[in-house]
Short mmCIF file of C-alpha atoms in Angstrom, two decimals:
data_model
loop_
_atom_site.label_atom_id
_atom_site.label_comp_id
_atom_site.label_asym_id
_atom_site.label_seq_id
_atom_site.Cartn_x
_atom_site.Cartn_y
_atom_site.Cartn_z
CA MET T 21 25.52 4.43 5.72
CA SER T 22 22.89 3.50 3.18
CA ILE T 23 21.58 -0.01 2.69
CA LYS T 24 20.18 -1.44 -0.52
CA ILE T 25 16.71 -2.95 -0.35
CA ALA T 26 14.52 -4.83 -2.81
CA ALA T 27 10.87 -5.84 -2.92
CA ILE T 28 9.61 -9.31 -3.76
CA GLY T 29 5.83 -9.57 -4.00
CA LEU T 30 3.76 -6.40 -4.25
CA THR T 31 0.22 -7.75 -3.86
CA HIS T 32 -0.84 -5.47 -1.01
CA SER T 33 -0.40 -1.71 -1.23
CA HIS T 34 1.34 -1.64 2.16
CA ILE T 35 4.54 -2.24 0.17
CA TYR T 36 4.53 1.50 -0.57
CA GLY T 37 4.62 2.37 3.13
CA GLN T 38 7.37 -0.16 3.75
CA VAL T 39 9.52 1.20 0.92
CA ASP T 40 8.84 4.85 1.73
CA CYS T 41 9.73 4.32 5.40
CA LEU T 42 13.14 2.90 4.52
CA LEU T 43 13.79 5.44 1.76
CA ARG T 44 13.17 8.24 4.28
CA GLU T 45 15.85 6.68 6.44
CA GLY T 46 18.36 6.70 3.60
CA ALA T 47 17.96 3.24 2.06
CA THR T 48 18.26 2.72 -1.69
CA LEU T 49 15.62 0.71 -3.56
CA ALA T 50 17.65 -1.45 -5.94
CA GLY T 51 14.98 -3.58 -7.57
CA PHE T 52 11.73 -5.49 -7.40
CA TRP T 53 9.99 -8.62 -8.61
CA SER T 54 6.34 -9.47 -8.96
CA ASP T 55 4.47 -11.85 -11.23
CA GLU T 56 1.47 -9.51 -11.19
CA GLU T 57 1.54 -6.92 -13.95
CA ASP T 58 -1.32 -4.87 -12.46
CA VAL T 59 0.74 -4.03 -9.36
CA SER T 60 4.15 -3.95 -11.04
CA VAL T 61 3.38 -1.12 -13.45
CA PRO T 62 2.30 1.46 -10.83
CA PHE T 63 5.17 0.39 -8.54
CA ALA T 64 7.67 0.93 -11.35
CA GLU T 65 6.15 4.33 -12.10
CA LYS T 66 6.43 5.43 -8.46
CA TYR T 67 9.98 4.08 -8.07
CA PRO T 68 11.69 4.46 -11.46
CA GLN T 69 15.09 3.97 -9.82
CA ALA T 70 14.23 0.34 -9.03
CA LYS T 71 15.12 -2.27 -11.62
CA ARG T 72 12.33 -4.75 -12.34
CA VAL T 73 13.78 -8.24 -12.60
CA ALA T 74 12.26 -11.22 -14.39
CA ASP T 75 13.40 -13.72 -11.75
CA ARG T 76 13.40 -12.98 -8.03
CA ARG T 77 16.57 -15.03 -7.64
CA GLU T 78 18.44 -12.11 -9.20
CA LEU T 79 17.57 -10.04 -6.12
CA LEU T 80 18.19 -12.86 -3.67
CA GLU T 81 21.61 -13.59 -5.17
CA ASP T 82 22.74 -9.96 -5.29
CA PRO T 83 25.23 -9.57 -2.43
CA SER T 84 24.78 -5.79 -2.36
CA ILE T 85 21.11 -6.07 -1.31
CA ALA T 86 20.78 -6.20 2.49
CA MET T 87 17.02 -6.43 2.98
CA ILE T 88 13.99 -7.87 1.20
CA LEU T 89 10.55 -6.36 1.65
CA THR T 90 7.39 -8.28 0.86
CA SER T 91 3.67 -7.69 0.71
CA ALA T 92 2.97 -10.77 -1.40
CA ILE T 93 -0.14 -12.88 -1.00
CA PRO T 94 -0.12 -13.67 2.75
CA SER T 95 0.35 -17.42 2.31
CA LYS T 96 3.52 -16.77 0.23
CA ARG T 97 5.21 -14.31 2.61
CA ALA T 98 6.88 -16.94 4.79
CA GLU T 99 8.38 -18.73 1.79
CA ILE T 100 9.79 -15.44 0.47
CA ALA T 101 11.17 -14.54 3.90
CA ILE T 102 12.80 -17.95 4.32
CA ALA T 103 14.42 -17.77 0.89
CA ALA T 104 15.66 -14.25 1.66
CA MET T 105 17.14 -15.18 5.03
CA ARG T 106 18.84 -18.24 3.52
CA ALA T 107 20.31 -15.88 0.92
CA GLY T 108 21.78 -13.72 3.69
CA LYS T 109 19.16 -10.96 3.67
CA ASP T 110 17.13 -9.41 6.47
CA VAL T 111 13.37 -9.29 5.89
CA MET T 112 10.50 -6.88 6.44
CA SER T 113 7.13 -8.46 5.75
CA ASP T 114 3.71 -6.91 5.63
CA LYS T 115 1.30 -8.33 8.20
CA PRO T 116 0.67 -11.19 8.55
CA GLY T 117 4.18 -12.51 8.07
CA MET T 118 2.89 -16.07 7.93
CA THR T 119 -0.45 -17.86 7.81
CA SER T 120 0.21 -21.08 9.72
CA LEU T 121 1.99 -22.32 12.81
CA ALA T 122 4.15 -24.51 10.58
CA GLN T 123 5.33 -21.42 8.68
CA LEU T 124 6.04 -19.67 12.00
CA ALA T 125 8.11 -22.62 13.19
CA GLU T 126 10.11 -22.69 9.95
CA ILE T 127 10.73 -18.93 10.04
CA ARG T 128 11.97 -19.23 13.63
CA GLN T 129 14.24 -22.14 12.68
CA VAL T 130 15.73 -20.35 9.67
CA GLN T 131 16.12 -17.13 11.62
CA GLU T 132 18.04 -19.00 14.30
CA GLU T 133 20.17 -20.84 11.72
CA THR T 134 21.04 -17.72 9.72
CA GLY T 135 21.07 -15.00 12.36
CA ARG T 136 19.05 -12.80 10.00
CA ILE T 137 16.37 -10.33 11.09
CA PHE T 138 12.74 -11.18 10.34
CA SER T 139 10.39 -8.27 11.01
CA VAL T 140 6.74 -7.52 10.38
CA CYS T 141 5.74 -3.96 9.51
CA TYR T 142 2.55 -2.84 11.27
#
């Protein structure tokens, strides 16, 4: 069984390792979003099968996508993860997954509320 994944936030190059790990296991990369052109272009070249979307909500609202990966700016990772879990997606974040104790508390709360998986790729 293959799952569909998407990437939101590509700031750190660890996103390539995250994506490649899941692709090796049979996942399908459906799409990606980033507001940074300098990282989006090489990502699109490496993964031409992934649709670049103009609004990350398109990925969050797609019921066929099971997991969101992120290597956004560290302070934005928790917000992306929370939005993804609330949209019914599991999450794999680059390290660190959050930058404050308040973000950790909110991630724990949303994880408990939604039953979604929040993971950090090391």
